[in-house]
GROMACS .gro file of C-alpha atoms in nm:
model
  249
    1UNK     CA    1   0.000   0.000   0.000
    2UNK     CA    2   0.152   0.365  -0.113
    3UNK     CA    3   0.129   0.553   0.158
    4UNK     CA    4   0.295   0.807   0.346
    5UNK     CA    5   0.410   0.570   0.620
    6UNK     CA    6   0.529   0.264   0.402
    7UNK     CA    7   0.755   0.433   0.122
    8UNK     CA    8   1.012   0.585   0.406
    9UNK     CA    9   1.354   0.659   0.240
   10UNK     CA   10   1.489   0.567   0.554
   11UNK     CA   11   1.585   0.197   0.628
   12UNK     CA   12   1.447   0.094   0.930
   13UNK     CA   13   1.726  -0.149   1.000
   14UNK     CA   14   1.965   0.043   0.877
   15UNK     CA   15   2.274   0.009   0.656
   16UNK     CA   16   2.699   0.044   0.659
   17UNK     CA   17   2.703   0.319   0.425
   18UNK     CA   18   2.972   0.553   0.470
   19UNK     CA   19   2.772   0.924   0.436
   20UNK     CA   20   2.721   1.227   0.695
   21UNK     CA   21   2.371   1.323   0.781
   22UNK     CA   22   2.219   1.567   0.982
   23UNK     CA   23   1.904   1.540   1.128
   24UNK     CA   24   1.633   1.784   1.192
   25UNK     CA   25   1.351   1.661   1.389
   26UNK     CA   26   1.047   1.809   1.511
   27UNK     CA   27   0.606   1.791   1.443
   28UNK     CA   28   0.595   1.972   1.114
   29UNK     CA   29   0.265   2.012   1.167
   30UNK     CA   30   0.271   2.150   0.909
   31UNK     CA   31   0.609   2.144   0.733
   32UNK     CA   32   0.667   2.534   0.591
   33UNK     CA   33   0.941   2.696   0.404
   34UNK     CA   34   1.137   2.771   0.694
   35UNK     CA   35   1.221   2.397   0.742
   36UNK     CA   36   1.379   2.371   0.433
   37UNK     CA   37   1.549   2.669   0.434
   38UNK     CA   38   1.719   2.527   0.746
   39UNK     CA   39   1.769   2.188   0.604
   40UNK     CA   40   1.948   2.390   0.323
   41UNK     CA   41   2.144   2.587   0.508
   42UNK     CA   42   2.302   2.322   0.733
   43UNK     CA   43   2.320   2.040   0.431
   44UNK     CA   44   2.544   2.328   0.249
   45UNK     CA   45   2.756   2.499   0.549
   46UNK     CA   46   2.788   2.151   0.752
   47UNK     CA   47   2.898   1.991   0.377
   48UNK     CA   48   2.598   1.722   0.442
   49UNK     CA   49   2.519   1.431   0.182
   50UNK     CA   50   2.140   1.467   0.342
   51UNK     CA   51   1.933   1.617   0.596
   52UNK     CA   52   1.657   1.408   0.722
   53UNK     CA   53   1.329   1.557   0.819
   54UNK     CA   54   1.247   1.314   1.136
   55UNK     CA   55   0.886   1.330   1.203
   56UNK     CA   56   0.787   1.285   1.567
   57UNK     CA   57   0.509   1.077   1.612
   58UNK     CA   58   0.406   1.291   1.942
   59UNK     CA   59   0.646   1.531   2.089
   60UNK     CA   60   0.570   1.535   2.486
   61UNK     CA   61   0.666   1.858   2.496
   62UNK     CA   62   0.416   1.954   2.291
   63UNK     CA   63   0.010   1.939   2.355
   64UNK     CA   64  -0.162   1.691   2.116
   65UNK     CA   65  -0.460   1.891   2.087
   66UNK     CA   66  -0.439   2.014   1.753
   67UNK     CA   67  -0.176   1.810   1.622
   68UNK     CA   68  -0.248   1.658   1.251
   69UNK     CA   69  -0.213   1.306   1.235
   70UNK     CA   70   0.120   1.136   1.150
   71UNK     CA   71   0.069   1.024   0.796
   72UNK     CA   72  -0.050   1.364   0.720
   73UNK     CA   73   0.247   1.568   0.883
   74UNK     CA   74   0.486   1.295   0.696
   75UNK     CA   75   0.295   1.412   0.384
   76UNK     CA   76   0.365   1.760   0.457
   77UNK     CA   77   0.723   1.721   0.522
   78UNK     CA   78   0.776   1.530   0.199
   79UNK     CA   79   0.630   1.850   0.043
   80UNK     CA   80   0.913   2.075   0.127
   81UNK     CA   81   1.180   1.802   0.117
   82UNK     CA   82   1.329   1.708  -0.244
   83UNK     CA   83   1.366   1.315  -0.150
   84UNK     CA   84   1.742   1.350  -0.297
   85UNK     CA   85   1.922   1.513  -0.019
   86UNK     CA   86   1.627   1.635   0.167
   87UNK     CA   87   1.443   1.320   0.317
   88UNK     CA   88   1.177   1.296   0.543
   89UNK     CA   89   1.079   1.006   0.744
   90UNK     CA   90   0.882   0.884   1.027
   91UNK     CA   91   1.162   0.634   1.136
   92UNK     CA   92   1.062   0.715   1.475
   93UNK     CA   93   0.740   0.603   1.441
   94UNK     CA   94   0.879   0.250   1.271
   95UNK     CA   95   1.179   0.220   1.549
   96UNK     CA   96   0.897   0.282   1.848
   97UNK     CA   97   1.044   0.601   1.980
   98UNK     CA   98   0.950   0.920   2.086
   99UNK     CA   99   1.243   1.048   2.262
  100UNK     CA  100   1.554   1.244   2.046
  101UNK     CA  101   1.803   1.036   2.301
  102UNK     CA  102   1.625   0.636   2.247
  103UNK     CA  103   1.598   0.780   1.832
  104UNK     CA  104   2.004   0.854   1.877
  105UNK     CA  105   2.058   0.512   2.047
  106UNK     CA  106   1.916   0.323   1.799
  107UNK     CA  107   2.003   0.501   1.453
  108UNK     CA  108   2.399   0.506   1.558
  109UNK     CA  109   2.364   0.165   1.584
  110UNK     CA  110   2.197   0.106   1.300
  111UNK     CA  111   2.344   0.272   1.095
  112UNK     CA  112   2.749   0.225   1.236
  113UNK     CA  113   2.954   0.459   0.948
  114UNK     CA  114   2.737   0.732   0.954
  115UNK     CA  115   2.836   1.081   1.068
  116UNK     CA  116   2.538   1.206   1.209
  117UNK     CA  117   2.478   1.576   1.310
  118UNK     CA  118   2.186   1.725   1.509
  119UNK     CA  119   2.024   2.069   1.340
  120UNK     CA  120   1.830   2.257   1.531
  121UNK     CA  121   1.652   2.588   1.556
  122UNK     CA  122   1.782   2.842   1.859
  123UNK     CA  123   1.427   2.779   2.009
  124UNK     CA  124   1.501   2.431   2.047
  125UNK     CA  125   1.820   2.488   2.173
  126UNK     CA  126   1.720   2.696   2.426
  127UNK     CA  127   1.457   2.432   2.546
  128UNK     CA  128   1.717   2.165   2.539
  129UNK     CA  129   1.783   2.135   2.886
  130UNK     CA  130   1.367   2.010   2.977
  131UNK     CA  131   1.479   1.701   2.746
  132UNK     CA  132   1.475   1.379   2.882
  133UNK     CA  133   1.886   1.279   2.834
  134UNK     CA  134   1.980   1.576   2.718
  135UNK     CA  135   2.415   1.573   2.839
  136UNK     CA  136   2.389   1.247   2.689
  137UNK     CA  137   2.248   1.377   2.363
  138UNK     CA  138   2.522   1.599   2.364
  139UNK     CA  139   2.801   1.328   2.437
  140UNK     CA  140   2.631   1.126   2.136
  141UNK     CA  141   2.677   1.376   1.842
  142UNK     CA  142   2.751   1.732   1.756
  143UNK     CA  143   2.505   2.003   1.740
  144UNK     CA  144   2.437   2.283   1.487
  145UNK     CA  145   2.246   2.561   1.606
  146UNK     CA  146   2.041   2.807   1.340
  147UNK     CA  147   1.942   3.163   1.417
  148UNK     CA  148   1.556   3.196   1.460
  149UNK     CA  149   1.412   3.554   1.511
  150UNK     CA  150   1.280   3.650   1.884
  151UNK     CA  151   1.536   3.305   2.031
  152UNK     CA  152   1.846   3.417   1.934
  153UNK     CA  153   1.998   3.588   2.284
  154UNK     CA  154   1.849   3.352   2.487
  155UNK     CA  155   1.941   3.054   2.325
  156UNK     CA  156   2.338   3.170   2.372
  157UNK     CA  157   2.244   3.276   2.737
  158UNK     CA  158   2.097   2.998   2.821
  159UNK     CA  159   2.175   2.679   3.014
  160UNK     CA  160   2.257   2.444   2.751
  161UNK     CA  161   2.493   2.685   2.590
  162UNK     CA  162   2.638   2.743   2.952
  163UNK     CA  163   2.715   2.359   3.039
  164UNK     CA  164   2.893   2.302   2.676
  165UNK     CA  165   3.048   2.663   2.683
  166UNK     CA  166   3.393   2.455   2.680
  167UNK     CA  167   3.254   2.278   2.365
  168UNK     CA  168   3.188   2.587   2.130
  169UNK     CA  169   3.330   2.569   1.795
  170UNK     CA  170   3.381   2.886   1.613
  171UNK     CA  171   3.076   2.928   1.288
  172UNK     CA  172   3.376   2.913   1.012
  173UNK     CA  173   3.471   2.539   1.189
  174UNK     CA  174   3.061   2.426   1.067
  175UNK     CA  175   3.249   2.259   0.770
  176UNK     CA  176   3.423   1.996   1.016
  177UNK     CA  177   3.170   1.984   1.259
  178UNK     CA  178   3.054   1.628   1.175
  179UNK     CA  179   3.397   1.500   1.235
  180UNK     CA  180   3.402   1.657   1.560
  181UNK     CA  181   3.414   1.411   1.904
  182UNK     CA  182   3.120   1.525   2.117
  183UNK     CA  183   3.033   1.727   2.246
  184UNK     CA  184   3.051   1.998   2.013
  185UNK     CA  185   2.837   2.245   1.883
  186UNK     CA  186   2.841   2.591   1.692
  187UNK     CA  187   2.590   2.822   1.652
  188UNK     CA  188   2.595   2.913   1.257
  189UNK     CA  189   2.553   3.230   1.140
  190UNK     CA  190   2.307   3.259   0.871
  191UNK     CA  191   1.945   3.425   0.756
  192UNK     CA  192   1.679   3.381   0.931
  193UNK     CA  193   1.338   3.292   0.793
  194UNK     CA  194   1.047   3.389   0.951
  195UNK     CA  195   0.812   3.132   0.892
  196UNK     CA  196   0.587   2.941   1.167
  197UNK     CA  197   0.406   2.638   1.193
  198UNK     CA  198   0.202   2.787   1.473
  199UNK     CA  199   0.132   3.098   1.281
  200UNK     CA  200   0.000   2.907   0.997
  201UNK     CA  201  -0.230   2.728   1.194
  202UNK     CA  202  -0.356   3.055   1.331
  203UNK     CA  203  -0.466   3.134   0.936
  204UNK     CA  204  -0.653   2.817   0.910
  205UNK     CA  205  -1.067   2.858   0.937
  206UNK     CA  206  -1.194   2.864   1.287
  207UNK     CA  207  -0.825   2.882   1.440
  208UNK     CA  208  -0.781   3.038   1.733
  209UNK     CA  209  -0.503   3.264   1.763
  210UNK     CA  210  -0.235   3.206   2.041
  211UNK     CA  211   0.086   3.435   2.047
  212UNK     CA  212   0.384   3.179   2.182
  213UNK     CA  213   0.626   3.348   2.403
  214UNK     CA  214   0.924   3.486   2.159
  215UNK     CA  215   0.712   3.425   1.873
  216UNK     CA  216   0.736   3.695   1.621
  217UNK     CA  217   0.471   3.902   1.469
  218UNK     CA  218   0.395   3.782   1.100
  219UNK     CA  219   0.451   4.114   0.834
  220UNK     CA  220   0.136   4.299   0.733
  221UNK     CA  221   0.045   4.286   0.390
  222UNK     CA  222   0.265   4.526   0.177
  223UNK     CA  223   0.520   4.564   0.492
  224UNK     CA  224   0.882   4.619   0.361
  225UNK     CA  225   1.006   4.452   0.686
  226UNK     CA  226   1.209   4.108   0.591
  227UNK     CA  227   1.342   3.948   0.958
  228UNK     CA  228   1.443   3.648   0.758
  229UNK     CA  229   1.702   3.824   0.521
  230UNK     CA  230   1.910   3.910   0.860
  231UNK     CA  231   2.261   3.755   0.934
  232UNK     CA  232   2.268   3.655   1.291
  233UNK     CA  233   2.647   3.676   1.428
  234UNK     CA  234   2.612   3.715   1.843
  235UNK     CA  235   2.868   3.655   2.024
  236UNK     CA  236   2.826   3.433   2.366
  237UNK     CA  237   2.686   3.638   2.609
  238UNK     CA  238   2.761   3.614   2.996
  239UNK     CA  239   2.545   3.296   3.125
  240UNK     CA  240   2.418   3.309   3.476
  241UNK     CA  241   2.156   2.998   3.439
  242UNK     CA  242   2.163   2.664   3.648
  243UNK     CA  243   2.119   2.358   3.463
  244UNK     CA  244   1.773   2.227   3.535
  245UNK     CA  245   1.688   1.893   3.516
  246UNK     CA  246   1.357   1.768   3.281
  247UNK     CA  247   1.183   1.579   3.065
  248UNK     CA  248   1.273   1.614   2.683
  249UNK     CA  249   1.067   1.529   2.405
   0.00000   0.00000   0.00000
């Protein structure tokens, strides 16, 4: 049967293909331009052979009220990938997992000569320390960090980026950063798109409309503003934060 769920272009028991892949997770619910604009980004600046889009099957960070169902999100994601270097997949789903750290486990061994990079958003990294295993996420591959208007500062004050302060690598080292022993990370500097899953949702008949904390405001109609055609380069700031302890989706 063709669907959405049984023509993933990701092996579920993996392979010993020699390739380096980063790996961009989240609901996509629903996928959007800015999703591949970061896959993009990071395949080109982190020299990738692909970036796959892994589709949670229920993020418990997230509420499911709302959320589209799987096969449909998978569909979505496949809309903005090219399913050449840009992949998406509900793996997860197949392997029985719904946390990033028990996905990790299993695709490294899996999948034993590929260099595997984790891409993600400076929202996400700022919410990385409420993950369930989230030092040991860190131990088990490097991180690349994108700009993402209204995150930015907080995501380089925050407590993740104070615990691997010592493991920092400068943006112009994102070309090695797959070779890298974890932990290691670098935040990239790069455009920023300004495109939301949540604020599409808030467009769709009889939505209602819920500003997130840090979300930015969408451009009016005609509005000459562009937030996503702005190079982020800020440097580290001065991190005060505890590491908290949580649960990570």
């Amino acid at each position: 049967m063709n669907t959405p769920l049984a023509c993933d272009p990701v092996p579920r028991f993996g392979d010993r293909r020699r390739s380096r892949v980063g790996l961009l997770g989240g609901s996509f619910n629903p996928a959007h331009a800015g999703h591949r604009h970061v896959a993009e980004v990071a395949r080109r600046r982190l020299r990738l052979d692909q970036v796959w889009l892994l589709v949670s099957p229920g993020n418990p960070l997230k509420p499911q009220r709302g959320m589209a169902k799987l096969a449909l999100r998978v569909a979505s994601a496949r809309s903005v990938a090219d399913g050449r270097r840009v992949v998406a997949s509900a793996i997860e789903a197949r392997l029985g997992t719904r946390f990033t750290i028990d996905t990790l486990r299993l695709l490294r061994r899996r999948f034993p000569r590929v260099d595997f990079v984790w891409i993600a958003g400076a929202d996400i990294f700022e919410q990385l320390p409420r993950w369930r295993g989230w030092r040991e996420i860190a131990r088990h591959v490097p991180l690349a960090v994108l700009p993402r208007p209204g995150y930015n500062y907080r995501a380089l004050a925050g407590c993740a980026a104070a615990v691997m302060r010592h493991a920092r690598r400068p943006a112009r080292a994102s070309a090695i950063l797959v070779r890298c022993m974890p932990p290691a990370w670098v935040f990239l500097t790069a455009p920023q798109h300004a495109a939301s899953a949540s604020e599409i949702r808030a467009t769709l008949p009889g939505a209602t409309r819920v500003r997130l904390p840090g979300a930015t405001r969408a451009p009016r109609p005609g509005a000459t503003h562009t937030p996503h055609t702005n190079a982020i380069r800020a440097p580290l700031p001065t991190a005060t934060h505890t590491p908290s302890q949580g649960a990570e989706p």
